Each structure stands twice: as structure tokens, then as C-alpha cells.
XYZ file of C-alpha atoms in Angstrom:
709
model
C 45.547 -24.765 -47.735
C 45.478 -27.773 -50.068
C 45.425 -31.421 -49.153
C 48.702 -33.386 -49.167
C 49.362 -35.519 -52.221
C 49.160 -38.824 -50.335
C 45.569 -38.038 -49.353
C 44.505 -38.790 -52.925
C 44.355 -42.494 -52.113
C 41.494 -41.822 -49.682
C 39.145 -41.219 -52.582
C 38.623 -45.008 -52.539
C 38.055 -45.301 -48.787
C 34.324 -44.659 -48.716
C 31.647 -46.346 -46.607
C 31.748 -49.592 -48.600
C 35.519 -49.966 -48.345
C 35.636 -49.068 -44.660
C 32.832 -51.532 -43.907
C 35.036 -54.291 -45.335
C 37.921 -53.187 -43.095
C 35.877 -52.618 -39.922
C 32.117 -53.136 -39.711
C 28.900 -51.471 -40.785
C 28.225 -50.459 -37.179
C 31.532 -48.625 -36.809
C 31.050 -46.834 -40.128
C 27.553 -45.731 -39.123
C 28.834 -44.451 -35.788
C 31.718 -42.625 -37.465
C 29.282 -40.983 -39.902
C 27.355 -39.604 -36.955
C 30.513 -38.294 -35.297
C 31.593 -36.668 -38.557
C 28.617 -34.335 -38.134
C 28.358 -34.041 -34.355
C 32.095 -33.864 -33.554
C 33.978 -32.912 -36.744
C 37.630 -34.060 -36.851
C 40.507 -31.646 -37.414
C 43.992 -31.773 -38.834
C 46.788 -31.627 -36.262
C 49.596 -31.857 -38.803
C 50.062 -32.808 -42.426
C 53.390 -33.741 -43.973
C 54.559 -35.049 -47.308
C 54.341 -38.697 -46.198
C 51.731 -38.761 -43.457
C 49.530 -36.648 -41.255
C 47.738 -36.598 -37.922
C 43.991 -36.103 -37.572
C 42.253 -35.435 -34.273
C 39.210 -37.727 -34.388
C 36.835 -37.725 -31.416
C 39.592 -36.651 -28.971
C 42.099 -39.226 -30.289
C 45.060 -38.490 -32.554
C 45.128 -40.798 -35.580
C 48.205 -41.002 -37.806
C 47.402 -41.685 -41.458
C 49.444 -42.235 -44.593
C 48.810 -43.402 -48.135
C 48.237 -47.018 -46.999
C 44.872 -46.146 -45.471
C 43.233 -47.698 -42.395
C 45.317 -50.878 -42.514
C 48.435 -48.899 -41.540
C 46.706 -46.201 -39.454
C 47.731 -45.792 -35.826
C 45.501 -44.745 -32.936
C 46.361 -44.543 -29.240
C 43.015 -45.922 -28.052
C 42.991 -49.458 -26.551
C 40.643 -50.937 -29.172
C 42.199 -53.655 -31.337
C 42.223 -53.491 -35.128
C 40.468 -50.717 -37.018
C 38.717 -48.616 -34.360
C 36.012 -45.958 -34.712
C 38.631 -43.187 -34.513
C 40.499 -44.592 -37.529
C 37.245 -44.965 -39.464
C 36.275 -41.384 -38.565
C 39.661 -40.007 -39.625
C 39.526 -41.900 -42.932
C 36.012 -40.625 -43.654
C 37.165 -37.088 -42.851
C 40.021 -37.242 -45.353
C 37.834 -39.058 -47.888
C 35.246 -36.287 -47.768
C 37.934 -33.681 -48.362
C 39.424 -35.557 -51.304
C 36.019 -36.233 -52.828
C 35.064 -32.559 -52.562
C 32.771 -32.807 -49.547
C 32.753 -30.961 -46.286
C 35.930 -32.517 -44.961
C 39.484 -31.811 -45.955
C 41.781 -29.205 -44.424
C 39.021 -26.811 -43.460
C 38.389 -26.318 -39.758
C 36.219 -23.557 -38.290
C 37.591 -21.177 -35.665
C 35.457 -22.625 -32.879
C 36.529 -26.164 -33.695
C 40.198 -25.111 -33.903
C 40.012 -23.462 -30.497
C 38.234 -26.438 -28.955
C 40.683 -28.908 -30.441
C 43.678 -26.838 -29.408
C 42.406 -26.744 -25.850
C 41.828 -30.514 -25.847
C 45.278 -31.575 -27.061
C 47.365 -28.564 -26.122
C 48.871 -28.537 -29.598
C 48.817 -26.226 -32.539
C 46.243 -27.382 -35.070
C 46.926 -26.858 -38.764
C 45.432 -23.665 -39.985
C 42.914 -24.109 -42.743
C 40.571 -21.852 -44.641
C 37.592 -20.470 -42.777
C 34.311 -22.308 -43.034
C 32.983 -19.750 -45.478
C 35.917 -20.152 -47.859
C 35.509 -22.395 -50.882
C 36.450 -26.046 -50.593
C 39.813 -26.844 -52.208
C 39.874 -28.622 -55.511
C 39.533 -32.393 -55.128
C 42.827 -34.204 -55.386
C 43.086 -36.433 -58.418
C 44.224 -39.986 -57.809
C 45.451 -43.067 -59.621
C 43.211 -45.769 -61.065
C 42.518 -48.955 -59.098
C 42.488 -50.973 -62.308
C 45.978 -49.711 -63.155
C 47.165 -50.755 -59.702
C 45.688 -54.226 -60.159
C 47.465 -54.555 -63.496
C 50.814 -53.918 -61.783
C 50.215 -56.702 -59.242
C 51.732 -59.425 -61.412
C 52.390 -62.851 -59.828
C 56.067 -62.327 -58.959
C 55.428 -58.949 -57.343
C 52.292 -59.999 -55.447
C 53.856 -63.204 -54.091
C 56.961 -61.314 -53.046
C 54.756 -58.987 -50.982
C 52.532 -61.716 -49.510
C 55.324 -64.192 -48.827
C 55.974 -67.627 -50.285
C 54.070 -69.396 -47.487
C 50.910 -67.418 -48.226
C 51.476 -67.893 -51.956
C 51.732 -71.650 -51.597
C 48.609 -71.802 -49.413
C 46.505 -69.757 -51.848
C 47.840 -71.546 -54.936
C 46.948 -74.977 -53.627
C 43.614 -73.879 -52.162
C 42.499 -72.440 -55.505
C 43.828 -75.504 -57.317
C 41.364 -77.682 -55.364
C 38.327 -75.726 -56.542
C 37.101 -74.918 -60.019
C 34.237 -73.322 -61.883
C 32.034 -70.847 -60.069
C 33.717 -71.587 -56.737
C 37.000 -70.205 -58.055
C 35.406 -66.985 -59.266
C 34.414 -63.863 -57.408
C 31.989 -60.983 -57.642
C 34.144 -58.067 -58.747
C 32.935 -54.457 -58.692
C 35.284 -52.026 -60.443
C 35.176 -48.298 -59.826
C 37.692 -45.597 -60.616
C 39.322 -45.565 -57.206
C 38.593 -49.005 -55.823
C 37.868 -52.641 -56.717
C 35.700 -54.743 -54.389
C 36.250 -58.513 -54.643
C 33.739 -60.753 -52.839
C 33.647 -64.566 -52.533
C 32.153 -66.936 -49.953
C 31.149 -64.030 -47.723
C 34.665 -62.534 -47.691
C 35.240 -59.029 -49.068
C 38.626 -57.623 -50.104
C 38.972 -54.034 -51.336
C 41.828 -52.898 -53.587
C 42.204 -49.126 -53.257
C 43.945 -47.045 -55.902
C 47.344 -45.753 -54.826
C 47.314 -47.476 -51.420
C 49.740 -50.220 -52.396
C 49.816 -53.764 -51.082
C 49.458 -52.797 -47.421
C 46.420 -50.681 -48.269
C 44.400 -53.632 -49.589
C 41.565 -53.989 -47.092
C 40.703 -57.330 -45.497
C 38.282 -58.078 -42.618
C 39.491 -56.578 -39.353
C 40.894 -58.919 -36.717
C 42.324 -61.660 -38.955
C 45.787 -62.929 -38.096
C 48.787 -61.542 -39.971
C 49.355 -64.670 -42.069
C 45.672 -65.009 -42.892
C 45.547 -61.341 -43.942
C 48.408 -61.921 -46.396
C 46.561 -64.913 -47.863
C 43.312 -62.942 -48.246
C 45.070 -60.040 -49.983
C 46.737 -62.389 -52.442
C 43.586 -64.421 -53.047
C 41.611 -61.227 -53.676
C 44.165 -60.087 -56.245
C 44.190 -63.482 -57.992
C 40.408 -63.759 -58.170
C 40.048 -60.149 -59.370
C 42.660 -60.535 -62.123
C 41.055 -63.732 -63.368
C 37.550 -62.236 -63.242
C 38.677 -59.173 -65.229
C 40.611 -61.164 -67.815
C 44.053 -59.969 -66.697
C 45.232 -63.565 -66.252
C 47.294 -65.211 -63.546
C 49.938 -67.929 -63.750
C 51.512 -69.306 -60.601
C 55.327 -69.340 -60.546
C 56.988 -72.725 -60.737
C 57.298 -74.534 -57.423
C 54.239 -73.113 -55.667
C 51.687 -75.654 -56.851
C 52.013 -78.940 -55.038
C 52.695 -81.901 -57.356
C 50.169 -84.737 -57.417
C 52.754 -86.820 -55.578
C 52.643 -89.888 -57.820
C 55.635 -88.885 -59.955
C 59.117 -90.105 -59.122
C 61.330 -88.073 -56.841
C 63.412 -85.475 -58.633
C 67.190 -85.335 -58.382
C 66.828 -82.259 -56.186
C 64.482 -84.101 -53.818
C 66.817 -87.088 -53.587
C 69.726 -84.781 -52.828
C 67.649 -83.156 -50.111
C 66.830 -86.534 -48.533
C 70.529 -87.358 -48.525
C 71.259 -84.087 -46.730
C 68.581 -84.903 -44.139
C 70.203 -88.266 -43.438
C 73.557 -86.535 -43.091
C 72.132 -84.228 -40.408
C 70.480 -87.114 -38.545
C 73.475 -89.440 -38.570
C 75.740 -86.530 -37.684
C 73.845 -86.185 -34.414
C 74.600 -89.833 -33.602
C 78.257 -89.414 -34.507
C 78.376 -86.501 -32.066
C 76.577 -88.536 -29.430
C 73.244 -87.686 -27.850
C 74.968 -86.990 -24.535
C 77.112 -84.302 -26.199
C 74.468 -82.497 -28.253
C 74.459 -78.712 -28.051
C 71.861 -76.103 -29.019
C 73.062 -75.914 -32.636
C 71.964 -79.463 -33.494
C 68.202 -78.888 -32.951
C 68.542 -75.711 -35.022
C 70.037 -77.687 -37.913
C 67.175 -80.173 -37.716
C 64.669 -77.291 -37.644
C 66.207 -76.007 -40.877
C 65.474 -79.376 -42.500
C 61.848 -79.077 -41.312
C 61.444 -75.826 -43.244
C 63.194 -77.282 -46.274
C 60.952 -80.379 -46.200
C 57.868 -78.180 -46.388
C 59.406 -76.285 -49.301
C 59.928 -79.636 -51.082
C 56.234 -80.541 -50.524
C 57.061 -83.318 -48.041
C 54.780 -82.453 -45.096
C 54.893 -85.926 -43.483
C 58.689 -85.839 -43.416
C 58.537 -82.307 -42.002
C 56.373 -83.539 -39.115
C 58.750 -86.421 -38.380
C 61.734 -84.058 -38.355
C 59.856 -81.613 -36.120
C 59.502 -84.377 -33.522
C 63.250 -85.017 -33.709
C 64.015 -81.326 -33.263
C 61.737 -80.923 -30.248
C 63.044 -84.092 -28.577
C 66.637 -82.904 -29.055
C 65.742 -79.499 -27.685
C 64.342 -81.127 -24.535
C 67.457 -83.244 -23.994
C 69.749 -80.246 -24.487
C 67.655 -78.288 -21.966
C 67.970 -81.105 -19.426
C 64.232 -81.833 -19.324
C 63.145 -85.087 -17.708
C 60.161 -85.325 -20.081
C 62.298 -86.897 -22.828
C 64.887 -89.657 -22.534
C 67.910 -90.362 -24.688
C 66.039 -93.365 -26.066
C 63.212 -91.073 -27.226
C 65.687 -88.964 -29.198
C 67.402 -91.939 -30.818
C 64.039 -93.516 -31.665
C 62.791 -90.303 -33.289
C 66.004 -90.070 -35.322
C 65.608 -93.692 -36.457
C 62.012 -93.156 -37.593
C 62.864 -89.994 -39.529
C 65.870 -91.692 -41.131
C 63.755 -94.697 -42.150
C 61.130 -92.371 -43.576
C 63.672 -90.848 -45.959
C 64.594 -94.354 -47.150
C 60.926 -95.240 -47.606
C 60.397 -92.119 -49.719
C 63.260 -93.101 -52.005
C 61.953 -96.642 -52.423
C 58.295 -95.743 -53.064
C 56.558 -94.825 -56.291
C 53.063 -94.143 -57.606
C 50.284 -93.942 -55.038
C 52.621 -95.212 -52.334
C 54.895 -92.223 -52.846
C 51.912 -89.874 -52.820
C 50.850 -91.274 -49.454
C 54.345 -90.890 -48.001
C 54.640 -87.337 -49.271
C 51.537 -86.530 -47.257
C 49.192 -83.623 -47.551
C 49.575 -80.230 -45.985
C 46.962 -79.567 -43.331
C 44.952 -77.137 -45.378
C 41.877 -75.729 -43.700
C 38.899 -73.688 -44.778
C 36.845 -71.252 -42.751
C 33.430 -72.590 -41.758
C 30.189 -70.906 -40.812
C 28.850 -71.213 -37.274
C 28.811 -74.922 -36.381
C 26.891 -76.494 -33.517
C 28.898 -79.199 -31.757
C 28.281 -81.883 -29.132
C 31.418 -82.950 -27.191
C 31.686 -86.716 -26.682
C 34.993 -86.964 -24.844
C 38.361 -85.524 -23.907
C 41.712 -86.853 -22.761
C 45.196 -85.714 -21.799
C 48.403 -86.819 -23.519
C 52.162 -86.465 -23.594
C 54.145 -86.911 -26.804
C 57.549 -88.550 -27.110
C 58.976 -85.075 -27.780
C 57.891 -83.948 -24.312
C 54.958 -81.861 -25.510
C 51.789 -82.351 -23.502
C 48.232 -81.205 -23.665
C 44.614 -82.226 -23.985
C 42.259 -83.092 -26.843
C 38.487 -82.764 -27.063
C 36.398 -84.908 -29.432
C 32.994 -83.838 -30.688
C 30.238 -84.382 -33.225
C 29.083 -81.575 -35.519
C 25.530 -80.824 -36.579
C 26.545 -81.158 -40.233
C 29.254 -83.807 -39.974
C 27.195 -86.999 -39.715
C 28.934 -89.735 -37.727
C 32.423 -88.221 -38.067
C 34.186 -87.630 -34.746
C 36.205 -84.419 -34.975
C 38.858 -83.300 -32.540
C 40.718 -80.172 -31.526
C 43.992 -80.071 -29.611
C 45.460 -77.716 -27.007
C 49.060 -78.360 -26.006
C 52.498 -76.912 -25.410
C 56.041 -77.971 -26.092
C 58.038 -77.927 -22.873
C 60.548 -75.538 -24.436
C 57.734 -73.047 -25.082
C 56.036 -73.167 -21.689
C 57.564 -75.338 -18.938
C 54.806 -74.303 -16.491
C 51.926 -75.441 -18.712
C 49.550 -77.899 -17.008
C 47.234 -80.128 -19.006
C 44.520 -79.680 -16.391
C 44.330 -76.002 -17.354
C 44.460 -76.534 -21.128
C 41.955 -74.349 -22.948
C 40.426 -74.819 -26.396
C 38.532 -71.923 -28.014
C 39.068 -69.971 -24.802
C 37.259 -72.559 -22.651
C 38.900 -75.013 -20.243
C 38.705 -78.543 -21.641
C 37.036 -79.803 -18.472
C 34.268 -77.219 -18.939
C 33.658 -78.111 -22.587
C 32.104 -81.472 -21.757
C 29.043 -80.325 -19.817
C 27.072 -78.654 -22.648
C 26.658 -78.153 -26.389
C 28.446 -75.258 -28.105
C 28.339 -73.171 -31.254
C 31.750 -72.738 -32.882
C 32.325 -69.406 -34.602
C 35.302 -68.964 -36.912
C 36.541 -72.563 -36.740
C 38.606 -73.946 -39.608
C 37.855 -77.453 -40.900
C 40.318 -79.433 -42.990
C 40.175 -82.697 -44.923
C 40.855 -84.785 -41.805
C 39.160 -84.975 -38.442
C 41.191 -82.254 -36.754
C 39.678 -78.795 -36.445
C 42.063 -75.868 -36.083
C 41.423 -72.492 -34.549
C 42.338 -68.925 -35.372
C 42.381 -65.765 -33.296
C 38.727 -65.275 -34.195
C 37.528 -68.741 -33.149
C 35.266 -68.759 -30.138
C 32.827 -71.181 -28.537
C 29.393 -69.850 -27.617
C 27.761 -71.962 -24.875
C 24.507 -73.723 -25.638
C 22.320 -75.994 -23.570
C 22.927 -79.249 -21.738
C 24.247 -82.266 -23.701
C 21.643 -83.214 -26.297
C 20.258 -86.707 -25.572
C 18.247 -86.759 -28.819
C 21.341 -85.899 -30.852
C 23.376 -88.636 -29.170
C 20.629 -91.270 -29.403
C 21.652 -92.506 -32.863
C 25.300 -91.412 -32.817
C 28.085 -93.965 -32.864
C 28.425 -97.606 -33.919
C 26.186 -100.211 -32.271
C 27.449 -103.268 -34.201
C 31.128 -104.113 -33.845
C 31.184 -105.852 -37.237
C 30.740 -102.419 -38.837
C 33.938 -101.067 -37.299
C 36.831 -100.620 -39.744
C 39.434 -103.404 -39.530
C 42.311 -102.988 -37.124
C 45.106 -101.373 -39.064
C 48.682 -102.597 -39.133
C 51.344 -100.608 -37.241
C 52.714 -97.682 -39.230
C 56.135 -96.073 -39.218
C 54.859 -92.709 -37.957
C 51.925 -93.983 -35.908
C 50.182 -91.222 -33.965
C 47.910 -93.394 -31.848
C 45.147 -94.647 -34.158
C 41.707 -93.357 -35.053
C 38.698 -92.596 -32.878
C 35.457 -94.577 -32.745
C 32.296 -93.771 -30.822
C 30.753 -97.033 -29.605
C 27.129 -97.458 -28.516
C 27.008 -100.696 -26.498
C 23.725 -102.274 -25.456
C 25.291 -103.674 -22.274
C 28.649 -104.043 -20.563
C 30.343 -107.051 -19.028
C 32.059 -107.270 -15.664
C 35.211 -105.216 -15.282
C 38.235 -107.374 -14.462
C 41.977 -107.008 -14.001
C 44.379 -108.833 -16.318
C 47.339 -109.169 -13.956
C 49.606 -110.604 -16.646
C 49.271 -107.629 -18.998
C 48.529 -105.173 -16.168
C 45.358 -103.914 -17.832
C 41.744 -103.415 -16.850
C 39.553 -105.371 -19.269
C 36.059 -104.072 -19.964
C 33.781 -106.151 -22.256
C 31.265 -104.155 -24.342
C 28.312 -105.992 -25.927
C 26.724 -104.739 -29.166
C 23.215 -105.049 -30.619
C 24.021 -108.497 -32.074
C 25.370 -109.843 -28.800
C 28.995 -109.695 -29.969
C 31.562 -108.795 -27.336
C 34.452 -106.346 -27.758
C 37.114 -106.037 -25.072
C 38.513 -102.568 -24.470
C 41.638 -102.405 -22.352
C 43.054 -99.668 -20.142
C 46.658 -99.992 -18.963
C 47.321 -99.294 -15.304
C 51.124 -98.988 -15.310
C 52.911 -95.657 -15.607
C 50.467 -92.770 -15.546
C 47.392 -94.977 -15.926
C 46.522 -95.339 -12.234
C 44.141 -92.370 -12.143
C 42.335 -93.477 -15.317
C 42.030 -97.027 -13.961
C 40.600 -95.690 -10.718
C 38.064 -93.605 -12.660
C 37.028 -96.625 -14.730
C 36.504 -98.599 -11.533
C 34.344 -95.801 -10.133
C 32.290 -95.805 -13.321
C 31.726 -99.561 -13.067
C 30.614 -99.112 -9.455
C 28.180 -96.335 -10.370
C 26.713 -98.106 -13.403
C 26.188 -101.239 -11.401
C 24.562 -99.728 -8.349
C 23.589 -96.059 -8.656
C 21.114 -95.984 -11.519
C 23.707 -94.635 -13.957
C 23.150 -95.820 -17.538
C 26.083 -96.022 -19.956
C 25.195 -94.976 -23.529
C 28.489 -94.341 -25.389
C 32.181 -95.142 -25.083
C 34.801 -93.185 -27.039
C 37.807 -95.400 -27.860
C 41.067 -95.093 -29.743
C 41.625 -97.997 -32.123
C 45.220 -98.660 -33.153
C 47.263 -101.811 -33.585
C 46.261 -103.311 -30.226
C 42.998 -103.556 -28.338
C 40.779 -100.444 -28.267
C 41.607 -98.019 -25.444
C 38.687 -96.252 -23.696
C 39.063 -92.469 -23.453
C 35.676 -91.117 -22.344
C 32.094 -92.177 -21.753
C 28.623 -90.692 -22.055
C 26.254 -91.613 -19.229
C 22.637 -90.793 -18.352
C 21.527 -90.354 -14.768
C 18.198 -91.589 -13.452
C 17.027 -87.951 -13.611
C 17.616 -87.963 -17.384
C 20.668 -85.663 -17.252
C 23.382 -86.513 -19.792
C 27.033 -86.332 -18.694
C 30.271 -86.685 -20.665
C 33.180 -87.947 -18.545
C 36.875 -88.328 -19.314
C 39.035 -90.993 -17.690
C 42.109 -88.719 -17.575
C 40.425 -85.453 -16.536
C 38.252 -84.544 -13.553
C 35.877 -87.274 -12.373
C 33.012 -86.946 -9.868
C 32.885 -89.162 -6.815
C 30.330 -92.001 -7.162
C 27.036 -91.229 -5.443
C 26.542 -94.684 -3.935
C 26.305 -96.036 -0.429
C 29.376 -97.684 1.060
C 27.597 -101.017 1.425
C 26.876 -101.204 -2.304
C 30.569 -101.325 -3.262
C 31.163 -104.806 -1.973
C 31.082 -106.380 -5.435
C 34.132 -104.352 -6.453
C 36.086 -104.872 -3.261
C 38.120 -107.697 -4.789
C 38.979 -105.652 -7.878
C 40.050 -102.682 -5.792
C 42.196 -104.894 -3.561
C 43.839 -106.437 -6.630
C 44.564 -102.978 -8.052
C 46.060 -101.774 -4.776
C 48.180 -104.916 -4.488
C 49.431 -104.441 -8.040
C 50.251 -100.803 -7.347
C 52.201 -101.723 -4.217
C 54.122 -104.424 -6.100
C 54.997 -102.033 -8.936
C 56.213 -99.383 -6.508
C 58.280 -101.945 -4.592
C 59.838 -103.825 -7.538
C 59.045 -101.963 -10.772
C 61.665 -103.754 -12.900
C 60.440 -107.194 -11.868
C 56.809 -106.373 -12.606
C 57.648 -104.772 -15.953
C 59.663 -107.745 -17.168
C 56.974 -110.167 -16.049
C 54.341 -108.366 -18.116
C 56.287 -107.816 -21.357
C 55.976 -110.586 -23.997
C 59.287 -112.437 -24.587
C 59.716 -111.101 -28.139
C 59.011 -107.531 -27.034
C 61.437 -107.940 -24.120
C 64.162 -109.172 -26.483
C 63.530 -106.223 -28.795
C 63.858 -103.897 -25.816
C 67.277 -105.370 -25.044
C 68.297 -104.678 -28.647
C 67.086 -101.081 -28.403
C 69.016 -100.583 -25.173
C 72.222 -101.758 -26.872
C 71.682 -99.326 -29.752
C 70.854 -96.402 -27.469
C 73.973 -96.999 -25.362
C 76.165 -96.611 -28.455
C 74.181 -93.662 -29.852
C 74.356 -91.741 -26.580
C 78.119 -92.108 -26.311
C 78.797 -91.364 -29.981
C 81.460 -94.078 -30.133
C 82.639 -94.770 -33.659
C 84.223 -98.143 -32.876
C 82.417 -100.929 -31.020
C 84.427 -102.463 -28.228
C 84.936 -106.198 -27.926
C 82.237 -106.496 -25.250
C 79.765 -104.437 -27.287
C 80.396 -106.501 -30.409
C 79.883 -109.732 -28.480
C 76.669 -108.322 -26.990
C 75.356 -107.569 -30.477
C 76.228 -111.106 -31.708
C 74.504 -112.692 -28.704
C 71.368 -110.653 -29.366
C 71.536 -111.650 -33.041
C 71.567 -115.352 -32.116
C 68.607 -114.914 -29.758
C 66.632 -113.041 -32.415
C 67.324 -115.835 -34.870
C 66.088 -118.392 -32.347
C 62.656 -116.695 -32.084
C 62.262 -116.168 -35.837
C 63.265 -112.489 -36.091
C 65.533 -113.207 -39.041
C 65.663 -109.666 -40.451
C 66.608 -108.226 -37.070
C 69.147 -110.999 -36.496
C 70.826 -110.289 -39.840
C 70.945 -106.542 -39.198
C 72.496 -107.132 -35.762
C 75.141 -109.462 -37.198
C 76.108 -106.954 -39.901
C 76.286 -104.146 -37.345
C 78.470 -106.235 -35.038
C 80.845 -107.308 -37.831
C 81.211 -103.812 -39.295
C 81.190 -102.031 -35.950
C 84.413 -103.573 -34.636
C 86.344 -101.399 -37.093
C 84.057 -98.404 -37.657
C 80.513 -98.219 -36.344
C 78.197 -97.154 -39.159
C 75.402 -94.887 -37.840
C 72.967 -96.091 -40.490
C 73.559 -99.708 -39.470
C 72.700 -98.777 -35.892
C 69.548 -96.969 -37.002
C 68.472 -99.934 -39.110
C 68.805 -102.292 -36.133
C 66.957 -99.904 -33.839
C 64.093 -99.433 -36.268
C 63.653 -103.165 -36.914
C 63.612 -103.830 -33.165
C 61.021 -101.134 -32.603
C 58.754 -102.382 -35.389
C 59.051 -106.008 -34.234
C 58.123 -104.962 -30.712
C 55.032 -103.077 -31.929
C 53.892 -106.047 -34.029
C 54.416 -108.405 -31.095
C 52.376 -106.146 -28.827
C 49.594 -105.937 -31.411
C 49.421 -109.721 -31.748
C 49.545 -110.376 -28.013
């Protein structure tokens, strides 16, 4: 009995190809089983067949191991699939495999599976003629750009096109080995095998990679092989990202106009009357923004979509004001894109978060903190140093949108399969992490953290900044501010912790090597009580329990630096990394030694009681006058946006004029003018863009006032 025609593709699936798809260990094991427990055919049709391999039925077709199916619980390409592929390969290549099965094996197999096994020639009969197959080089020649990108998907095509555009010379090449039935393409430790006749799905990539990553590797292997063999490759128009400095095209301007139409349409409807279709329309603009190479706009629109989704779902994590504010920022961003040019436009376009696989990297965590975004998403972030990254502080995030997982708790957030709270007590080796151009490190399904030893005191000894004059200048508030950058400070001493009752913040002076003092501030209102309590405990321990502070991780934005975590050394020499918003050990000090902090604790408790008793009074007393006025303006805008009213009433118009006069009195002339125009135009027909302009100016003025306070 001859082999089926589709089996001809297995001529290219030899040990080398299967090693690329699985591992050398699995191939070696399968080779042993091929002799000790020979596989057998269960059935063979025109399109596929079933092979019994080591007591497991494996279904094969022309696509090879990538499309093979096995009932065993192992993920990816298992030993049974490798064994079945080797069995068919040997038959095609003229070896001892193929359709031949001895009588004893047939009887044994039939008893095992209770099924009729395909009859083949006896062991003494001659081996059937090897099946001829197509040429791998011919297959590669047919994988022209349009066809290959259609199979991989535009997203994978764009990722590969822009990744290869960043590199040149030898880095863009690949070691290419061409044989009759396969082509092996190797670069940067990655091997891709193109097998003759197996088609796109039969191109072998390392086992275990995610679906999207597999599509990118297949396409990149094809591109590198074609270029190495002189077959050429030209990317279709629209895949390569422009340099960003050129003016917006007519198509891009039309797209920005359509985005504004979607955003203002939500306000015309009224936030209180939004339904599930509105977030879906905004999500469509997110996808379109990425297609237009506007990643920063896509991120702003994604925040709008998620905030709307939370409001529609009735979640208490997002308020109506959060939705209107997100809409205003996204709307303003479209206007800023239209007004910018040159390098300014390139910066507003943004850069896609492209990442590259890294080798094993040893890391030292230096802090962690919890967060909640305006969209309602919440999670935790860990910050760390890398053995090869110098002074750069990298970070990795674990979080959930409330619509995805309402039961998610930040205390149980896990990064690289390890709870964030457990990451801080040792060094780790990251395997399979993906590093981009920025500080954020992303993970894939293959990323894992291998535990190392205790925190490395020698590594941390010279890490961080010990002179505050070397810190980068405080940056101005930005339209899409995400909280500021991270800095690891190494103070020589700390001042006395005190409570600023006016601003409701704990103030902690840090002294550098030159004697200069830097105040870091931790707010105690809202959800800051636990962090403030932890900071107080730290001050108690450092002052009286032999605990030595070595590093403070802070976030530096428009205002004063905010402490996130600290590194301390006990009298025993043990190094500990502690987060203010995660678990915190009780101070190991005697009760009598806490007397110096009794006044601070009493002040904190009194403040907490006052806030709980009269929260509105305390809040207004602590907000600067300009910021409080801006908040009144925002409230007026949100009231109109929530209702969706198209005509301002007499009382609303008078309210807007009164706010305009007050803004003019304190020097907010731009905001005063915008309010006056909104009030005058709104009595006949409220213009959504006028409302958004007022809201945005009020928000920016409030941020600037807070930064200058």
C-alpha cells in the first residue's frame, strides 16, 4: 500500500526541522521510541491520516506538526506528534517507516485501541517508492508580500515591517540553509523552517509562542530568507510607519474630524443616557487610530472607551466627570495634532510600544505600588533594576479593567506568575521578557521569573541618585499625563516627618550628599490613609529600631515627588524592599520608644476624624483658590454634558457668566473668554466643542495651580 499524496511534505520534517518546532530532547526521545515502540497507521485518507504513536492517536495532514492534533494533555508539539512526524518522514524518505506494519505490531496496536489498523505490506516486503515532493525554494518564491501579509495579518505585517526598518546591515540578515525540501532561517537565536508543500501553516516556529508572535516569526522568516536569497521584498504601502515629521494627510485630517464627531456625539446624547453602542463606536476609532499610525491618540481614545463602558455598566469606579474629562482630553489631542508640525507632530503621533525579546536578565526589585486609573482599571506595578541596564529603573504592570474582571484585587496581582508582594524579597532572573524603547517591560506567555537570592546590598550600594542637583528638571504638566517618571533616590539622611495640615500631606525631607534638602510629599486624603500610616511606621522604625534607610523610590511629576517604596537595611545586615501601598510589617520597637511620634499620630487621627465628619469642609479648606474655582467650572460643564441639553437655560447661562467674571478677576483670561463665549452661544444652541474647550482649560489651569502651590 502506497503513502498518501499529502505525506510528501514530510520529506522536509527531519530531525533539524522538528527540533525547531519542539526541542532537541523531544526529538531524541522520539527517535528512541521509533525503534523501541514503532508507530502504526490507523487510517490514511486523501487529506489527512491518523498515526498511533506511543499509545496516542495523532492526526496529521500536509501542514505538518504545527497543525497536528494529539489527545495527550501536553501543550504545543508533544513527543507523540514528533514521533508520528518522524514515522511518516522515514516512510517518505525511503526508510523503515511508511505504511508498513508487522503482524505482531498490528495485533498489539489493534488490541490497544480496539480499532482496525490500516493493512500494510509485511515486514519482508519491499519498501514503497519514496513519494516525490515540491521544492521549498519554489514555495518561498510564491510567498510574495501581498500573499504572505494576507496570511500573517496586517497587525503582524506592520510589526515586522517596522521592526526590520529599525535595523540594518548584518542585523537585518539571517543564516539561510537551503535544501530541496526545506529552508532553515536563523537569526538572533531564533530558527524558522519553511517546509516544501506545507503551506503557510506548516512553517515551523519555536513551540509555545503566542499566536500573534508565531505569525510575526513566520513572516519575518520569509522576509529574511527572500532577502538573503536575492528574491527581494518590498513592503506594501501603508505598513511602514512614517517618520512623523511630515504634515498630516487629507485622509488623516478627515479621520480626526470623524473622531471629534464621535466624541461630541456622546455629549449630545448625554453621559447619563449612554448605551452599550457608544463605547463600541469609540473602540472602532481606537483601531482606526492605530491603522493611521497615531498610537498616542489610540491610547487616549482607549481610556474614553473604557470609562464609558464602566459608566454604562453602572460601576462606581468611574464618575460622570471622569468620562467627560477623558472625552475633553481626547478631543483636545485631535486639535493639537492638527495644529502641530515637524518634530512636535512626531511627538504627538507617538511611537508604538515595540518590544524585542531579551536573553535571561537578572533583576533587583526596588519598589512596587498599587494604582487605579481614571477609567476604573486597577492593578499594581513593580519597579526594578537590571544587571545590564545601568541606572535605568524599569517597570512591569499587572492590572485589569473592571469590565474584564470585576473581582480582581490589586493585593493578589501577579507579574511573571509571582505575586507582586513576593517579588520584593529577593533577586530574580527574567526569562523570555520583552524590552522596548521605554522603561516598561512587557511579558509573553513564555516569560517567567526564576527566584534568586536575597536582595543584593552590593548591587544597590551605588544605585540611584545621591545629589538632587543631578535630577532632571520638573517637567510641565502634559495633556495626557500618566503620572510622571520614576527616580531612585539615595539620601544620606532624612529629616523629621511632619504633617502639613493645610495641604493634608505628610512631608518627609530627604538630605543628599551635598546637604541639600528635597521634600517628598504623601497625600493622606482619599485612599492615602494606609500609605500614610506605613510611612509613619517607617519613621518610627528608622528612628528607634536600628533600621537604616538606603533608597527611596519616588514618582516625579508636576508637583512634589511622591514616595512609593523604600529600601532599608536591618541591624543584622538584611536588605528589605517595602511598598507604602502593599503589605507592611509591624515595627519591631518597644511601646515606650514611640513617644516622639505620638503628636504626629494624634494629628493624623484628628485629621481623619475631621475628614470623615465633614469631608466637604476639609476638602474646600485644602484646595488652593484657583484650583477650587476651576473645579466649580468643571462641575458646571459636567452638569450640562451629563444631561445632554442642547440649549443652556437662563440660570445655567448666568452661572457661566459669573464664573467667567471670577476667572477674569484671578487672571485666568483664556478660561474667562472661553466661558463667556460658551455662555453667549449656549443660550441658543449649546456647542459641544465650546463646552469641551472650557472643561479642558479649567483642568489644565487646575493642574498648573497645583504644581505651583
